[in-house]
GROMACS .gro file of C-alpha atoms in nm:
model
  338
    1UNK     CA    1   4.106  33.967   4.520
    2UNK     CA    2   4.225  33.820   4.860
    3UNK     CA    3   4.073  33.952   5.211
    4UNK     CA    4   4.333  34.223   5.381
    5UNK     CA    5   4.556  34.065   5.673
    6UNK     CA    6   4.307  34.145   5.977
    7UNK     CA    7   4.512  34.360   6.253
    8UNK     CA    8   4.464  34.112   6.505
    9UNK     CA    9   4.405  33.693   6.419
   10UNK     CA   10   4.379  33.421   6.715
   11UNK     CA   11   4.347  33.100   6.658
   12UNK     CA   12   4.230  32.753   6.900
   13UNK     CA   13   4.355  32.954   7.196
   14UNK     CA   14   4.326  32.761   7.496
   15UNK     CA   15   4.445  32.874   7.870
   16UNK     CA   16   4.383  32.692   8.208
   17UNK     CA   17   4.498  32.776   8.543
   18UNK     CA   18   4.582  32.586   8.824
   19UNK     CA   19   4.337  32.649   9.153
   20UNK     CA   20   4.251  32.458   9.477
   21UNK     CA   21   4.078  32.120   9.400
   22UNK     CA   22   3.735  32.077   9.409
   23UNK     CA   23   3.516  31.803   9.565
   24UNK     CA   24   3.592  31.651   9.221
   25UNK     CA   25   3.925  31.641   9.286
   26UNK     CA   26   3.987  31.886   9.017
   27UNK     CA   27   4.227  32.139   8.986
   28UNK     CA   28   4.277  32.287   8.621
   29UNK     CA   29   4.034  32.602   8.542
   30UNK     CA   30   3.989  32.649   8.177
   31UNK     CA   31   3.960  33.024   8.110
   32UNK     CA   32   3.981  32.944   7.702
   33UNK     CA   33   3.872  32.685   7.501
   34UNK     CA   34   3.944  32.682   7.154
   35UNK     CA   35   3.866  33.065   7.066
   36UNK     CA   36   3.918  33.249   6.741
   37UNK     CA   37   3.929  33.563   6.683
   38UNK     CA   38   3.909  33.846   6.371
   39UNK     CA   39   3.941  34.225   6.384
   40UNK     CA   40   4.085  34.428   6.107
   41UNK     CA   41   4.205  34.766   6.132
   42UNK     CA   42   3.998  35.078   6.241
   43UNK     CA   43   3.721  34.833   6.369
   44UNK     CA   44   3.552  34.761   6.665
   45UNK     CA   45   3.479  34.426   6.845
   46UNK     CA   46   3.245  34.421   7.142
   47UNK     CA   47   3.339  34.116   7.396
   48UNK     CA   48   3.030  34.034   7.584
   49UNK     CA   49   2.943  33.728   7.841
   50UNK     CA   50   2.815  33.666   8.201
   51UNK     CA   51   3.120  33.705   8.453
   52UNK     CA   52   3.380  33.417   8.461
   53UNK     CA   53   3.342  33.384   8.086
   54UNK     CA   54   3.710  33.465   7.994
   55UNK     CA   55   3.674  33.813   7.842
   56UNK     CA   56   3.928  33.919   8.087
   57UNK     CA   57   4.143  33.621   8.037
   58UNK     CA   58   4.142  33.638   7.631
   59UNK     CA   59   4.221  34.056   7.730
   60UNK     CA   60   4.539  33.973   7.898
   61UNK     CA   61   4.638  33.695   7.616
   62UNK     CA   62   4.588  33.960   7.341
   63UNK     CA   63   4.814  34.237   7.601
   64UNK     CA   64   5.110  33.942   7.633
   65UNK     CA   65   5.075  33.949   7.976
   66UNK     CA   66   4.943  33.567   7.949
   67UNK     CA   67   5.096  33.351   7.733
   68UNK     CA   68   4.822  33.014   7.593
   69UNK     CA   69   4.821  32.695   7.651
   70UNK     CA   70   4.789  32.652   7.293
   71UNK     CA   71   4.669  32.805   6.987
   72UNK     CA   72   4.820  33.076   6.787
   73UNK     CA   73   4.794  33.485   6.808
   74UNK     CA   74   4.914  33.685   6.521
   75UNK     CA   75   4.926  34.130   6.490
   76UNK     CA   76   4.946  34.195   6.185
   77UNK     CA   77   5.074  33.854   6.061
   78UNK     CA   78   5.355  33.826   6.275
   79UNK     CA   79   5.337  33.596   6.615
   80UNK     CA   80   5.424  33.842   6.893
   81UNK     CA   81   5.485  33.565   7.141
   82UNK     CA   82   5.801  33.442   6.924
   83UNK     CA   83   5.998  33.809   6.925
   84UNK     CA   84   6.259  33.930   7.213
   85UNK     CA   85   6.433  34.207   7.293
   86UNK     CA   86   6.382  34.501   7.068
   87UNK     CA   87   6.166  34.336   6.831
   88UNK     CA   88   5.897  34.290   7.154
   89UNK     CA   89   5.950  34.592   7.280
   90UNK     CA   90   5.854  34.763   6.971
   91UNK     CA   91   5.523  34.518   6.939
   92UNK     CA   92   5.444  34.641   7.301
   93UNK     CA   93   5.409  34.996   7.189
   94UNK     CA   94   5.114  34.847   6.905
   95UNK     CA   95   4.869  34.722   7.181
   96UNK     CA   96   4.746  34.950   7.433
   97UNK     CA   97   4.470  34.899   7.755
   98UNK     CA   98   4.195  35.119   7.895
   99UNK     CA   99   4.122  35.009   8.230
  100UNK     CA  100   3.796  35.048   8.420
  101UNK     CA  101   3.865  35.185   8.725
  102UNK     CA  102   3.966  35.577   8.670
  103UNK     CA  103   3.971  35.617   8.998
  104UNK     CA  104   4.236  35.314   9.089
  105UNK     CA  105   4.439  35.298   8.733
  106UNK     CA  106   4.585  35.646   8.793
  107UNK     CA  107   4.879  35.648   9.045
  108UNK     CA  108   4.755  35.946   9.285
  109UNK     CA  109   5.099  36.098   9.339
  110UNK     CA  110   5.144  36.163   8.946
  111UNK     CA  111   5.093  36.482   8.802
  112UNK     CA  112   4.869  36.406   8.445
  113UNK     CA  113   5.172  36.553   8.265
  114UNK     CA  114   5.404  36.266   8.432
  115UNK     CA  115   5.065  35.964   8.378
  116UNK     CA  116   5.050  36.033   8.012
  117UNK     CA  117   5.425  36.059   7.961
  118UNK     CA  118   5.493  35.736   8.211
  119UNK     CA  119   5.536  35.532   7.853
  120UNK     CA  120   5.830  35.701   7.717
  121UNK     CA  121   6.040  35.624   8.017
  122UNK     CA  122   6.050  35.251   7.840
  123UNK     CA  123   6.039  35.383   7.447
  124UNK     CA  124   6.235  35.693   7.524
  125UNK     CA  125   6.290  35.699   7.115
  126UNK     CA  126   5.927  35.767   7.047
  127UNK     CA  127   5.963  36.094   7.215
  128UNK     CA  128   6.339  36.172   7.348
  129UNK     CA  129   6.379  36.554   7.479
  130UNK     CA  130   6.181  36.673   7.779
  131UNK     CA  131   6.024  36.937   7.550
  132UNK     CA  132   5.883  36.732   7.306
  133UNK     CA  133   5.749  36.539   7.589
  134UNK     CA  134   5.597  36.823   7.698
  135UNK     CA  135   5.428  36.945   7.384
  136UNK     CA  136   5.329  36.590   7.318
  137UNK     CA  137   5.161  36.606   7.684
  138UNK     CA  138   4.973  36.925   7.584
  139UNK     CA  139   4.880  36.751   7.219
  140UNK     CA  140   4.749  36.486   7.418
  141UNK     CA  141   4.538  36.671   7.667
  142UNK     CA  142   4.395  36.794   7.395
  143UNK     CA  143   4.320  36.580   7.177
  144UNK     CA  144   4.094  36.385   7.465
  145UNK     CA  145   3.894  36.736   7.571
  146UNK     CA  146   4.124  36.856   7.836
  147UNK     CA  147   4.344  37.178   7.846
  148UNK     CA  148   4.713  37.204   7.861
  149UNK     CA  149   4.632  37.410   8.211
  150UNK     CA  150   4.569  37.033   8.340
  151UNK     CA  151   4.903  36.831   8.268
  152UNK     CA  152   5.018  37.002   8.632
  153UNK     CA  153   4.688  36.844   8.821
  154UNK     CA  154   4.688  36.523   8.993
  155UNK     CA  155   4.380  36.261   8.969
  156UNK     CA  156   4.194  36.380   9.258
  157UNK     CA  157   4.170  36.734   9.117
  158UNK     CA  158   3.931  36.563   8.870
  159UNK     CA  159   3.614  36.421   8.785
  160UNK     CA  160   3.582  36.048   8.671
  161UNK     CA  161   3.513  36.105   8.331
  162UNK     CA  162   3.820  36.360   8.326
  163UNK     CA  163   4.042  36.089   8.463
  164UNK     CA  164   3.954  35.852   8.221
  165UNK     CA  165   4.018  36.049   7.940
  166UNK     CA  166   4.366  36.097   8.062
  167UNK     CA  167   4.344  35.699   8.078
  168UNK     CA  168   4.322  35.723   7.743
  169UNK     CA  169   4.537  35.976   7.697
  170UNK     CA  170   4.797  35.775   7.833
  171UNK     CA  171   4.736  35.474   7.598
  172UNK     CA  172   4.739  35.708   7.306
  173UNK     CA  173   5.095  35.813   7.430
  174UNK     CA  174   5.291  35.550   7.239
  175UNK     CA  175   5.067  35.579   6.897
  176UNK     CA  176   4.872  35.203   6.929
  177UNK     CA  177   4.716  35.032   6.679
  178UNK     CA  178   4.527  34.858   6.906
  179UNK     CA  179   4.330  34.938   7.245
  180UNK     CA  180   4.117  34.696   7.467
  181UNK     CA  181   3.931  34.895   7.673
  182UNK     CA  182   3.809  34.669   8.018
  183UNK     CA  183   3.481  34.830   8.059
  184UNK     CA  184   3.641  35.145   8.019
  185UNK     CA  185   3.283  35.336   8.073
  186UNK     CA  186   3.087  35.092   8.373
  187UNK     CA  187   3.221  35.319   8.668
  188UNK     CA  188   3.107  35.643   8.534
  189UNK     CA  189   2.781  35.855   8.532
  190UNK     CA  190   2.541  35.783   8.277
  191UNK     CA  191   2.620  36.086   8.074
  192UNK     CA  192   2.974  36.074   8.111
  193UNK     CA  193   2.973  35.713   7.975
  194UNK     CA  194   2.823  35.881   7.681
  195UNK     CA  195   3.107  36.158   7.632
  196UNK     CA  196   3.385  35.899   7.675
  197UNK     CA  197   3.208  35.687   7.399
  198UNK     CA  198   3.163  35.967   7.150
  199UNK     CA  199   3.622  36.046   7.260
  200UNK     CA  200   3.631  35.704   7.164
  201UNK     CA  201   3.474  35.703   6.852
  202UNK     CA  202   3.601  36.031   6.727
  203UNK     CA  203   3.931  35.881   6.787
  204UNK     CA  204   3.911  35.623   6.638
  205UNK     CA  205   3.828  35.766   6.311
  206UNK     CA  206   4.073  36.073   6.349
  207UNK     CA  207   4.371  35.792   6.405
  208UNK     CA  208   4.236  35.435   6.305
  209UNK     CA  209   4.318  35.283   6.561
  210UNK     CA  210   4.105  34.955   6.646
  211UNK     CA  211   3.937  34.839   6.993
  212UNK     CA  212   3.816  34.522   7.184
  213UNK     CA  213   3.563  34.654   7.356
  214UNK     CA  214   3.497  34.411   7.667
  215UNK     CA  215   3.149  34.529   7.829
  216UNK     CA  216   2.846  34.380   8.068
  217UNK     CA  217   2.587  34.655   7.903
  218UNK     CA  218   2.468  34.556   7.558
  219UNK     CA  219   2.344  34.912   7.443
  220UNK     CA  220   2.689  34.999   7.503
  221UNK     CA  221   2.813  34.731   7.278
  222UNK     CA  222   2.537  34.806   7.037
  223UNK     CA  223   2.650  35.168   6.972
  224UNK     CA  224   3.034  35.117   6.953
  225UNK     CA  225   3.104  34.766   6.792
  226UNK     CA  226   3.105  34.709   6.468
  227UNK     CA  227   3.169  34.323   6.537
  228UNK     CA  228   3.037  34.128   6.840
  229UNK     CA  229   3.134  33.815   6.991
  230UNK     CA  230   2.978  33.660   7.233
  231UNK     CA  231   3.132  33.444   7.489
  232UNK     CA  232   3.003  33.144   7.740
  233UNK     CA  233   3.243  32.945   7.959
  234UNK     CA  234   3.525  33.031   7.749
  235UNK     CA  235   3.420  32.959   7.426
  236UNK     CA  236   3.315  33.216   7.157
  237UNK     CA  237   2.938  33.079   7.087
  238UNK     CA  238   2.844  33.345   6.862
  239UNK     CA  239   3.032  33.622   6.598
  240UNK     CA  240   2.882  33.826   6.352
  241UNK     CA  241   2.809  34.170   6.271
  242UNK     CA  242   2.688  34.373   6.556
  243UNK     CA  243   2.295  34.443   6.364
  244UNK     CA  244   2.316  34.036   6.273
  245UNK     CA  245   2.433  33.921   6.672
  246UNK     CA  246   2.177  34.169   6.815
  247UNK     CA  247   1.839  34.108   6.574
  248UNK     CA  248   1.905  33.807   6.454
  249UNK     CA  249   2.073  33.563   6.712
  250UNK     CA  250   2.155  33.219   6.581
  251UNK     CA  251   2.264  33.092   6.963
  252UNK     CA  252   1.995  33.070   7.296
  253UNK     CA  253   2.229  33.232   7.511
  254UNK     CA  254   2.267  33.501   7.243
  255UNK     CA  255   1.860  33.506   7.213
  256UNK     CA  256   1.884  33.540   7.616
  257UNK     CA  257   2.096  33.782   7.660
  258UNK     CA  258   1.968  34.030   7.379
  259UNK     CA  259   1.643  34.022   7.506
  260UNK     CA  260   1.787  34.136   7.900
  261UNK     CA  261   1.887  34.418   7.749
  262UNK     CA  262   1.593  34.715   7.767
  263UNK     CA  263   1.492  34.845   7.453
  264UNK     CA  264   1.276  35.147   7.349
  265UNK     CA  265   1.074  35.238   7.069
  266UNK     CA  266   1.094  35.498   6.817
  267UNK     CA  267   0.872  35.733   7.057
  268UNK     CA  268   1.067  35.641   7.286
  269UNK     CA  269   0.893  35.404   7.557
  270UNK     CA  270   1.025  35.070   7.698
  271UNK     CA  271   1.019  34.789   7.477
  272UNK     CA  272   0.756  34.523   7.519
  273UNK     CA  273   1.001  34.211   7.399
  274UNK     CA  274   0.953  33.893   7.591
  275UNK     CA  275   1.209  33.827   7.803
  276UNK     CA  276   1.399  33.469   7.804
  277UNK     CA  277   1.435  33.334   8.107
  278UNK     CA  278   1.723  33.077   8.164
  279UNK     CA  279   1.710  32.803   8.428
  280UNK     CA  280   1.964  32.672   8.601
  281UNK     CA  281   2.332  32.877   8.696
  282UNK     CA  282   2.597  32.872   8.523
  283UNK     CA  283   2.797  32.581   8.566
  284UNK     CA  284   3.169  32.563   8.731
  285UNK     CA  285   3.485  32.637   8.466
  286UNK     CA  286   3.647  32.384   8.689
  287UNK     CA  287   3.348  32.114   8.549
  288UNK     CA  288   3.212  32.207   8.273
  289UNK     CA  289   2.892  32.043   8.103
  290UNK     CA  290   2.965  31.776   7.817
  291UNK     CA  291   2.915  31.881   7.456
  292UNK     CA  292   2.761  32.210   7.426
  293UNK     CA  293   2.874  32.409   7.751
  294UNK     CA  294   2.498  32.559   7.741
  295UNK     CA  295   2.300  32.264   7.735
  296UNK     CA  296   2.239  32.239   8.115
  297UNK     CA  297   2.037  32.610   8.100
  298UNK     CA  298   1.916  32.563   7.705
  299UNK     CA  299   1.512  32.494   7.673
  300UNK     CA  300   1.616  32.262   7.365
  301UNK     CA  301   1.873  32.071   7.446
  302UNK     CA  302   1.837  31.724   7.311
  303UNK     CA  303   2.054  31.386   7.321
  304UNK     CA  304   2.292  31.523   7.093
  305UNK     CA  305   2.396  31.848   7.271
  306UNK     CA  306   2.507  31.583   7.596
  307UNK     CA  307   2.707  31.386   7.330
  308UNK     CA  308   2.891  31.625   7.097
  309UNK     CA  309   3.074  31.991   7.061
  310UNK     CA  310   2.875  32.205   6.824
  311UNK     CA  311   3.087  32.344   6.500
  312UNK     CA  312   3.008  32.700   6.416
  313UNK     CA  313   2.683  32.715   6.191
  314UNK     CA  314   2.652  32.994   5.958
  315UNK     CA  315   2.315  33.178   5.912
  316UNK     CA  316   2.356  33.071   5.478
  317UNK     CA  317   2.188  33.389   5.392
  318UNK     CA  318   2.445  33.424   5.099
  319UNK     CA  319   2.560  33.724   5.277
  320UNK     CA  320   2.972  33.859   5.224
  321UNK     CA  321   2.956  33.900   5.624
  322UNK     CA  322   3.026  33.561   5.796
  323UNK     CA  323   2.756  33.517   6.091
  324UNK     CA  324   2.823  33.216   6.271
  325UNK     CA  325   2.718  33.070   6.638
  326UNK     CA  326   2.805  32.719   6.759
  327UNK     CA  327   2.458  32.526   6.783
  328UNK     CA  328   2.334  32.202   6.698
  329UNK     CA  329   2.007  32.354   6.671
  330UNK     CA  330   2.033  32.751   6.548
  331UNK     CA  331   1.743  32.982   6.561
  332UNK     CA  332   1.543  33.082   6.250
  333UNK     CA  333   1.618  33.396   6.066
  334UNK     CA  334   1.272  33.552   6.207
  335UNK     CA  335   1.453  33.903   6.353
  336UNK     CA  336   1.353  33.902   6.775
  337UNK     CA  337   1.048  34.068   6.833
  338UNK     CA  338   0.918  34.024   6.482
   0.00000   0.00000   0.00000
């Protein structure tokens, strides 16, 4: 029996930019390099890597509003970047953004009411007379925890967590199959961020719809993602189910970065974990380290990370669930802390 078509396939993608030289004399920034991708439908993939990775970058490639260098990107097996006019403005209506500032994302002079139904001025078929908009608008409002009393407020009549809810109101306006949600939760309270989460989640499973979930904080990513890759200097270094990426790391920046994250135990205390420290910063996107881009901060780097790109290694557990990271040299299958 063949797999499903996944919801959202990207293949080799590659995108550089053009900035001021450096004392190098170069002047091409490579934001991607040679990244795949896999999410099917109704599932989550967490994005995670130091700033300047190209999380943000690969964000706007998925949204169209960059097109790659090269490489492919298909929705639902059809290449978005080759359809025009109506045919692309339909696609647009299937991919949606969260963005993480509530506070600068919302126009101020907008009523909610006129924020959440700002989409239909473009795809004035979804929803065509001003009173279905404005049942839709209460539908809405309520279906992210807010009343239909609200659709007459403007942003600074509300909280943070309220205004990103109508955030994601708004993206919910033109009935997505996709979200990516920027860090839709880093600018809010600590138990807000956990309210918006849980909208999230119950959303997803009331409507199906799927997310990339780009975040800096891994417990985040740990509770929402069913999928995590994990990004360094635009390449994808390590992808595999969220338990596998998290426990089991096969990559050292993976290893590093799981055990930054703070941890408690089933009474819960603070983990004890030892923490990695890496050496070094992280090199320029502008010159970027030969063969493996982590070799310059990796405590076992050898000749042969200098010399030659690492292909993805899979863990060869014999699991279904593919579990790859590109290494010379992966870790063992000893779980951290074990």
């Amino acid at each position: 029996m063949s797999e499903p078509t996944p919801l959202l396939e990207v293949t080799g993608l590659r995108k550089s930019f053009r900035v001021a030289r450096n004392k190098a004399g170069r002047n091409r920034l490579t934001a991607l390099d040679g990244v795949d991708l896999r999410l099917g439908r109704g599932e989550t993939l967490g994005l995670v890597g130091e700033s300047g990775c190209g999380k943000s970058t690969l964000a706007r490639v998925v949204l169209m509003l960059d097109r790659p260098d090269e490489g492919t990107m298909r929705f639902d097996g059809v290449d978005p970047f080759a359809l025009k006019g109506r045919e692309l403005l339909a696609w647009r209506r299937r991919v949606q953004m969260v963005f993480q500032d509530p506070f600068a994302s919302l126009n101020a002079r907008m009523t909610a009411a006129d924020l959440i139904g700002e989409p239909w001025r473009t795809h004035r078929d979804l929803v065509p007379t001003p009173k279905q908009r404005e049942a839709r608008v209460r539908e809405l409002l309520d279906l992210v925890g807010l009343r239909a009393s609200d659709a007459h407020r403007y942003p600074n009549e509300f909280s943070g967590g309220q205004r990103q809810r109508i955030g994601i109101a708004r993206a919910l306006a033109l009935e997505p199959d996709l979200i990516v949600c920027d860090e839709p939760v880093s600018a809010l309270d600590l138990s807000v961020q956990a309210q918006v989460l849980n909208l999230l989640a119950d959303l997803q499973q009331r409507l199906g719809v799927s997310y990339v979930f780009i975040s800096h904080d891994l417990s985040v990513v740990r509770h929402v993602a069913d999928r995590v890759s994990v990004m360094y200097l635009g390449k994808i270094i390590e992808h595999g189910l969220t338990e596998d990426v998290f426990d089991r790391p096969l990559h050292p920046y993976t290893a590093a970065l799981m055990s930054a994250a703070p941890a408690l135990e089933p009474d819960g205390t603070a983990g004890t974990g030892d923490r990695i420290l890496l050496s070094g910063e992280l090199p320029s996107p502008l010159d970027p380290p030969s063969g493996c881009r982590f070799r310059t901060r990796c405590w076992q780097a050898a000749d042969r990370c200098a010399e030659e790109q690492p292909d993805p290694r899979g863990r060869g557990d014999g699991t279904l669930e593919p579990h790859e990271g590109r290494c010379h040299y992966p870790l063992s299958l000893t779980p951290m802390g074990a």
